[in-house]
Short mmCIF file of C-alpha atoms in Angstrom, two decimals:
data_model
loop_
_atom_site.label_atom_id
_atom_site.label_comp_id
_atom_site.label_asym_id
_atom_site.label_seq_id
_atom_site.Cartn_x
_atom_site.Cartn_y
_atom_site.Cartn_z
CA UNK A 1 25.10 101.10 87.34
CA UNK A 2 21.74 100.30 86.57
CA UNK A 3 19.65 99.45 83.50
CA UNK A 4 18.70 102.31 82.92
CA UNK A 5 21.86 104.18 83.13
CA UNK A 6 23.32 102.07 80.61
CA UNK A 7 20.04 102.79 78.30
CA UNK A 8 20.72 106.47 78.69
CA UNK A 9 24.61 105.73 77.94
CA UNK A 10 24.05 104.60 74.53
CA UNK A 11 21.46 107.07 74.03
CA UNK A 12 23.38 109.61 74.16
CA UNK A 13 26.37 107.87 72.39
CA UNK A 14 23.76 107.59 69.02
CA UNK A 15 22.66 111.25 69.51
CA UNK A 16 26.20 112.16 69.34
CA UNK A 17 26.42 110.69 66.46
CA UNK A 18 23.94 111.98 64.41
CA UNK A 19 21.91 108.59 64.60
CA UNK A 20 18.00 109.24 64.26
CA UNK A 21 16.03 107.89 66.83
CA UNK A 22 18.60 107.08 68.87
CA UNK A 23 16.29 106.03 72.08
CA UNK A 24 14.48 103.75 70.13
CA UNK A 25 17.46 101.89 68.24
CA UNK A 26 19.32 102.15 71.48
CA UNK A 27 16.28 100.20 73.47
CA UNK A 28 16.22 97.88 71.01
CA UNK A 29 20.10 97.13 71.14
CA UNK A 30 19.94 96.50 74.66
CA UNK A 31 17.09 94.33 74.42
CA UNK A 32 19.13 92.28 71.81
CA UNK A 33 22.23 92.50 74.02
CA UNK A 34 20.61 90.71 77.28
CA UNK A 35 17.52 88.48 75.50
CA UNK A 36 14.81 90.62 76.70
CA UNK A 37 11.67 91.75 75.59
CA UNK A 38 10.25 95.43 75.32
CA UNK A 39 8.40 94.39 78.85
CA UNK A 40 11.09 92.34 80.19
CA UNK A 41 13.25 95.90 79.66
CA UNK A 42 11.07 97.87 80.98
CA UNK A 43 10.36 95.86 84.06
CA UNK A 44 14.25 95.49 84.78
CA UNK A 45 15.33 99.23 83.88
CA UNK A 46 16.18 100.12 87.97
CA UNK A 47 18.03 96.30 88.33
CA UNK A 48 21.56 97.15 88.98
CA UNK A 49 24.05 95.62 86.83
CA UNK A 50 27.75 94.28 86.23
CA UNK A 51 29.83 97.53 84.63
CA UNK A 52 32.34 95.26 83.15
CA UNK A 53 33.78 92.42 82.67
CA UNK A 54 35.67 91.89 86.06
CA UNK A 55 31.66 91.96 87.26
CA UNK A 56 32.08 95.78 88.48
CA UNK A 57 29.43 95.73 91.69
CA UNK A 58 29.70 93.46 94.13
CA UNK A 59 28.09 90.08 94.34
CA UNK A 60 24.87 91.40 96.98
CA UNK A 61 24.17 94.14 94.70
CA UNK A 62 24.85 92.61 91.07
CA UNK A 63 21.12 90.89 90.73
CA UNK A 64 21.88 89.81 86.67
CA UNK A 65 25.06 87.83 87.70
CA UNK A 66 26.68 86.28 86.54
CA UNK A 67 26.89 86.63 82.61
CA UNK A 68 25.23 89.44 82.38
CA UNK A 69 29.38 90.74 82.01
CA UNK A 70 29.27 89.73 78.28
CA UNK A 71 25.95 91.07 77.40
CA UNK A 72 27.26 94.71 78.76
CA UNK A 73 30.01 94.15 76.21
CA UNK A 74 27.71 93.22 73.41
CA UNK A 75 25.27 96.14 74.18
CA UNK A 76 29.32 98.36 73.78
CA UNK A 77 29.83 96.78 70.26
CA UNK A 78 26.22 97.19 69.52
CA UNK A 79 26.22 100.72 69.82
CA UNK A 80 29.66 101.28 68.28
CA UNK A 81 28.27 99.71 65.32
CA UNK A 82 25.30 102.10 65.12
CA UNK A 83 27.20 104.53 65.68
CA UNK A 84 29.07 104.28 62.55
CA UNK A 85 25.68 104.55 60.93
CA UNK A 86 25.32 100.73 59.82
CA UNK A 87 22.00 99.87 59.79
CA UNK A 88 19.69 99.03 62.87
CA UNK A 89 18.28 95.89 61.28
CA UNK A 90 21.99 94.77 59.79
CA UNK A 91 22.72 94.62 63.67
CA UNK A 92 19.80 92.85 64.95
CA UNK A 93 19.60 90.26 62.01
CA UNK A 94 15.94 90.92 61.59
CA UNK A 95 13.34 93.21 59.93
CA UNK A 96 9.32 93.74 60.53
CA UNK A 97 7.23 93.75 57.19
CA UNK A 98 3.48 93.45 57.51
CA UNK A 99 3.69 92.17 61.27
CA UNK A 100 6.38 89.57 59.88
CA UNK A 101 9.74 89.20 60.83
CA UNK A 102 12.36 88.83 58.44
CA UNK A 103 16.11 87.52 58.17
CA UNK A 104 18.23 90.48 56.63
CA UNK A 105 21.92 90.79 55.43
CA UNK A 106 23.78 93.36 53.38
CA UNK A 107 23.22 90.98 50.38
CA UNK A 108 18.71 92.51 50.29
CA UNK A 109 17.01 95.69 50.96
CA UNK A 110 16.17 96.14 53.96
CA UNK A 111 12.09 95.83 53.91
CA UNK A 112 10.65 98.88 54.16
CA UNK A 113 7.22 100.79 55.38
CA UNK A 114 7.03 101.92 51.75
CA UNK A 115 6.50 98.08 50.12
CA UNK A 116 3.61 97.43 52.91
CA UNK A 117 1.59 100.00 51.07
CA UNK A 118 2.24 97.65 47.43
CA UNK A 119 1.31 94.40 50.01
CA UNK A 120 -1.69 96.47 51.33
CA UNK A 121 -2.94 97.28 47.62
CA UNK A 122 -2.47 93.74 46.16
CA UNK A 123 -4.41 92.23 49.40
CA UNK A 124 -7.01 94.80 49.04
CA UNK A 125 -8.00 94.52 45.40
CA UNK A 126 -6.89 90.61 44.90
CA UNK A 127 -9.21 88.72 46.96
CA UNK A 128 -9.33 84.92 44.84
CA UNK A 129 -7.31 83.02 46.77
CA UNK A 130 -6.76 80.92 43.50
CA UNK A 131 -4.44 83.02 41.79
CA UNK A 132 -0.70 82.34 40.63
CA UNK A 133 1.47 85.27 41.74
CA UNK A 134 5.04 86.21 40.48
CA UNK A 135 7.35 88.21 42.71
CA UNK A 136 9.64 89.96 40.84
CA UNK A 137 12.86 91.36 42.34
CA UNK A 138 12.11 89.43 45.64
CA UNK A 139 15.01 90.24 47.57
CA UNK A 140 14.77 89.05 51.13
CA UNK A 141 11.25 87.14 49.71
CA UNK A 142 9.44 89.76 52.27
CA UNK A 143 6.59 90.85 49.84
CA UNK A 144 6.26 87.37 48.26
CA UNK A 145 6.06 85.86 52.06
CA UNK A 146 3.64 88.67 53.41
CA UNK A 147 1.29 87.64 49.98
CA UNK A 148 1.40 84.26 50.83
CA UNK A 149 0.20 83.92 54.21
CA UNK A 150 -2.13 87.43 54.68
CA UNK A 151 -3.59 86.63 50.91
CA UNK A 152 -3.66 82.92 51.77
CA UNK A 153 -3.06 82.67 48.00
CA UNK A 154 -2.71 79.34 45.91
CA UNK A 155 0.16 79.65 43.95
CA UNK A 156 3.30 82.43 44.79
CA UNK A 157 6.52 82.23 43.43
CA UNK A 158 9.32 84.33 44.12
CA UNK A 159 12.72 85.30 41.45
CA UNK A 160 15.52 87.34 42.08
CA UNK A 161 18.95 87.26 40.04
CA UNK A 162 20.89 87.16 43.65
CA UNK A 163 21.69 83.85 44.27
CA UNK A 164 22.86 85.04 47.75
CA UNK A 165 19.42 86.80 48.28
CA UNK A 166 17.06 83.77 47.00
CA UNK A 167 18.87 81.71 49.64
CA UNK A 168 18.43 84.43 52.55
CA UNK A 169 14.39 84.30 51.18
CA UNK A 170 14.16 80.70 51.36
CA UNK A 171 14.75 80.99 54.81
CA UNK A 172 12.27 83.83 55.60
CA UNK A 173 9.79 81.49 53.61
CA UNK A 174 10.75 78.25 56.10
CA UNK A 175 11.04 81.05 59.02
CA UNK A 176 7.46 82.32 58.52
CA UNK A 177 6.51 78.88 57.70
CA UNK A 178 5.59 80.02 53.56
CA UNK A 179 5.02 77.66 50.77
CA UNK A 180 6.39 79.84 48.17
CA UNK A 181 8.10 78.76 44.56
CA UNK A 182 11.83 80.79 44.02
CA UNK A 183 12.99 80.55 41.05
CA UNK A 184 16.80 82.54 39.68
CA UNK A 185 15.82 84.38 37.04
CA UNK A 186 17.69 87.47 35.38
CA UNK A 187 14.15 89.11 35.42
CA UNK A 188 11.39 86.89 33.14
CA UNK A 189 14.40 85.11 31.78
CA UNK A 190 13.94 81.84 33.40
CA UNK A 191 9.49 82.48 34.20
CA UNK A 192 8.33 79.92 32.40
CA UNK A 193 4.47 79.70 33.77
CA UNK A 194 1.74 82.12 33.66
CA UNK A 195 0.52 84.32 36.46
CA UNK A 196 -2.67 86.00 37.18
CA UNK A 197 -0.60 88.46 38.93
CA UNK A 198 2.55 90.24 38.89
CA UNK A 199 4.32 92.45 41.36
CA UNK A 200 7.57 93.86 41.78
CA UNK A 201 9.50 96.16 43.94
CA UNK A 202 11.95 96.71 41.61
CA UNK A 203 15.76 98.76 41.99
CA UNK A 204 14.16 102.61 40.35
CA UNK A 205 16.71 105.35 42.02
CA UNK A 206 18.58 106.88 39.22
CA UNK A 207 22.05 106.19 39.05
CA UNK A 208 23.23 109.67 39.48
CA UNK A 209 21.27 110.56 42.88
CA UNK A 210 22.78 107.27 44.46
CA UNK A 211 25.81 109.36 45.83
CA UNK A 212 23.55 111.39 47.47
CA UNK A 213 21.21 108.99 49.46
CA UNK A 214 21.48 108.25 53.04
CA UNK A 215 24.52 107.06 53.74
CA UNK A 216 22.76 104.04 55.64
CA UNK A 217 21.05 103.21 52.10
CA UNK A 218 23.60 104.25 49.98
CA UNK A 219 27.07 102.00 51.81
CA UNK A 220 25.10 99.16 53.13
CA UNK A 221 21.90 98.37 50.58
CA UNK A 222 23.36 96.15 47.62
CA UNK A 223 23.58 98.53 44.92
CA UNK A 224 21.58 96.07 42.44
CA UNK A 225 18.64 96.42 44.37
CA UNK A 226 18.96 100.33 44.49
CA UNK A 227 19.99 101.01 40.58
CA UNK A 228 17.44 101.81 38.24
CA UNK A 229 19.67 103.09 35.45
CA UNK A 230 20.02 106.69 34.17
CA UNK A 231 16.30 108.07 34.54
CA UNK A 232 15.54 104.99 36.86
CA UNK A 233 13.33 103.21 34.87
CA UNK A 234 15.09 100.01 33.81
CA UNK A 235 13.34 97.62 35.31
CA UNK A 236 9.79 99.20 34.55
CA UNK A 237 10.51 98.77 31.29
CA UNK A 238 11.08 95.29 31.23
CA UNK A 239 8.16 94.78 32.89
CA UNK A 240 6.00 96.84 30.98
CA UNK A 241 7.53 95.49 27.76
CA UNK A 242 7.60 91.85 28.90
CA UNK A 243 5.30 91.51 31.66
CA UNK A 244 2.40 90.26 29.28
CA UNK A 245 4.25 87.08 28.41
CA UNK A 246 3.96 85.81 31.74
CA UNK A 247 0.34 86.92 32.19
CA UNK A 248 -2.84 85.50 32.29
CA UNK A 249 -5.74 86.88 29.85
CA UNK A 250 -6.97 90.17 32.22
CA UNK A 251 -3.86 89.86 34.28
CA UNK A 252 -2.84 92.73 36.78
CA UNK A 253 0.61 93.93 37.92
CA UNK A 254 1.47 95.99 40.89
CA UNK A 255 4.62 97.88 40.94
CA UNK A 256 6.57 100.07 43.70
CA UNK A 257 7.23 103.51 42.31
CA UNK A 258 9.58 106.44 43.15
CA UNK A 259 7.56 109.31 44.49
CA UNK A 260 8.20 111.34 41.26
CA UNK A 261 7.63 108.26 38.62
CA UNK A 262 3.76 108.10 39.02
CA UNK A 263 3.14 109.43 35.24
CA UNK A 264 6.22 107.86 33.60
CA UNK A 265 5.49 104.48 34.44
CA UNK A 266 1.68 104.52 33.66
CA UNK A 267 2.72 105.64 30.40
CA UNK A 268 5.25 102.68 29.78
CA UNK A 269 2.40 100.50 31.04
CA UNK A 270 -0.09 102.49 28.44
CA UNK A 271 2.66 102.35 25.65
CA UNK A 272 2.55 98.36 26.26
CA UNK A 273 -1.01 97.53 26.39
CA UNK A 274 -1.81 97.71 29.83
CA UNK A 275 -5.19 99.25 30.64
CA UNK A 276 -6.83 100.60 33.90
CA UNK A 277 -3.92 102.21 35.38
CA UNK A 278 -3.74 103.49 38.82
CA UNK A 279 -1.51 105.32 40.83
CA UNK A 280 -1.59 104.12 44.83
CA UNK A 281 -0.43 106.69 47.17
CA UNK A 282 1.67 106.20 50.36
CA UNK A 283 0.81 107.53 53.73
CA UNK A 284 2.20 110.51 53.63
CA UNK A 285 0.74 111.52 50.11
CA UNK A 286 3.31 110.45 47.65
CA UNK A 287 3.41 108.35 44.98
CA UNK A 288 3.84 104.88 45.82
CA UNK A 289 2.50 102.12 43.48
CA UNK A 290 1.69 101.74 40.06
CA UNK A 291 -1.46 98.98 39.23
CA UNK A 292 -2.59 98.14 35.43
CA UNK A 293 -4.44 95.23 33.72
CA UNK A 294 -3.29 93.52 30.40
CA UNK A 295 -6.33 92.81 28.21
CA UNK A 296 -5.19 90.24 25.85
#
């Protein structure tokens, strides 16, 4: 069997079950499996390998042994794994967020393409790097960490009311080599400085469309960071009815949005003072962040 073969084994494995991009997660399973890069793979794809652990083809022909035997078996439980739909990054141990890579766990949201366009918007329109930023809702400290060393910004700190997930973010911080501030905070319970800026991603499904996310989101996300309370606008609230507290005089906050909670939220930030409110969207069109200024 070759490389290649093996490749087009778990392909076909993912497809069956119902796995999106199969080819893709399946490439990068395999790449995990034997330590290789995308051009390592790509280079090796017609080297013939072991089929099992006995070491399958014989010695003349078997050019990745030995120990390539346990990798084979690793790539098997790989795939098994992603075939019972848990997560791609849950298996690898790592995400991508703004070109960073990130330590993940079932204990944080897994970063998504969605936050980089709230990173892209703060970098964009914040460009003193002597500004104190709060992080609200951090989770695996991606958005805080991507601030911190694209914005090059003074001060960042980082709060979450995970104890589990502040520790998994204090190690993306010392991974991506971060000076950031965490604090564990219920929310601006225990914020006790001010900030020129705020920004959150925080939990804004509503509770009642939970049941019918993916199930990849909906059995393997930790439901505190996906909960946003009957109409999913908990957490905006606190923010918009709190946020100032924490805020400089003319401070701005940045928050991820649902694609249908554009309006709602500006008018919780409008109901609270804010001023100069914006709606950010994605890619693709939708709604995507919500951006105010507090006038005090």
């Amino acid at each position: 069997m070759k490389l290649r073969d093996l490749l087009a084994e778990g392909t076909e494995k993912l497809n069956k079950a119902g796995v999106d991009n199969a080819e893709f997660d399946a490439r990068q399973l395999l790449m995990k499996a034997y330590g290789k890069t995308a051009a390592e793979l790509l280079a090796d794809l017609n080297r013939t390998i072991c089929t099992g652990a006995d070491g399958g083809a014989e010695p003349a022909d078997r050019e990745f042994c030995p120990g390539d035997c346990g990798a084979r078996i690793s790539f098997d439980e790989y795939i098994e794994r992603r075939s019972r739909h848990i997560p791609l990054q849950h298996i690898l141990g790592t995400a991508s967020f703004m070109g960073l890579d990130f330590k993940v766990s079932p204990d944080v949201l897994i970063p998504r393409q969605d936050t980089e366009t709230l990173a892209e918007t703060v970098l964009g329109d914040e460009k003193d790097k002597d500004i104190a930023l709060l992080d609200l809702c951090t989770g695996s400290g991606c958005l805080a960490i991507a601030l911190k060393k694209l914005g090059n910004y003074k001060k960042v700190t980082a709060s979450d009311i995970s104890e589990a997930a502040l520790k998994l973010a204090v190690e993306n911080a010392a991974l991506n080599k971060a000076g950031i501030e965490f604090v564990h905070s219920d929310m601006f319970k225990s914020i006790s400085e001010s900030f020129d800026v705020i920004v959150s991603n925080p939990p804004y499904i509503k509770t009642a469309v939970i049941a019918d996310l993916d199930t990849e989101v909906r059995e393997y996300d930790p439901m505190s960071a996906l909960d946003g309370g009957e109409d999913g606008l908990d957490f905006y609230r606190i923010i918009a009815e709190q946020g100032a507290k924490v805020l400089k005089p003319g401070g701005r906050i940045y928050m991820e949005i649902g694609y249908d909670q554009g309006e709602a939220v500006s008018e919780l930030l409008r109901a609270n003072g804010f001023s100069g409110v914006r709606v950010i969207n994605d890619l693709i069109g939708k709604d995507r962040v919500v951006a105010a200024r507090h006038l005090q």
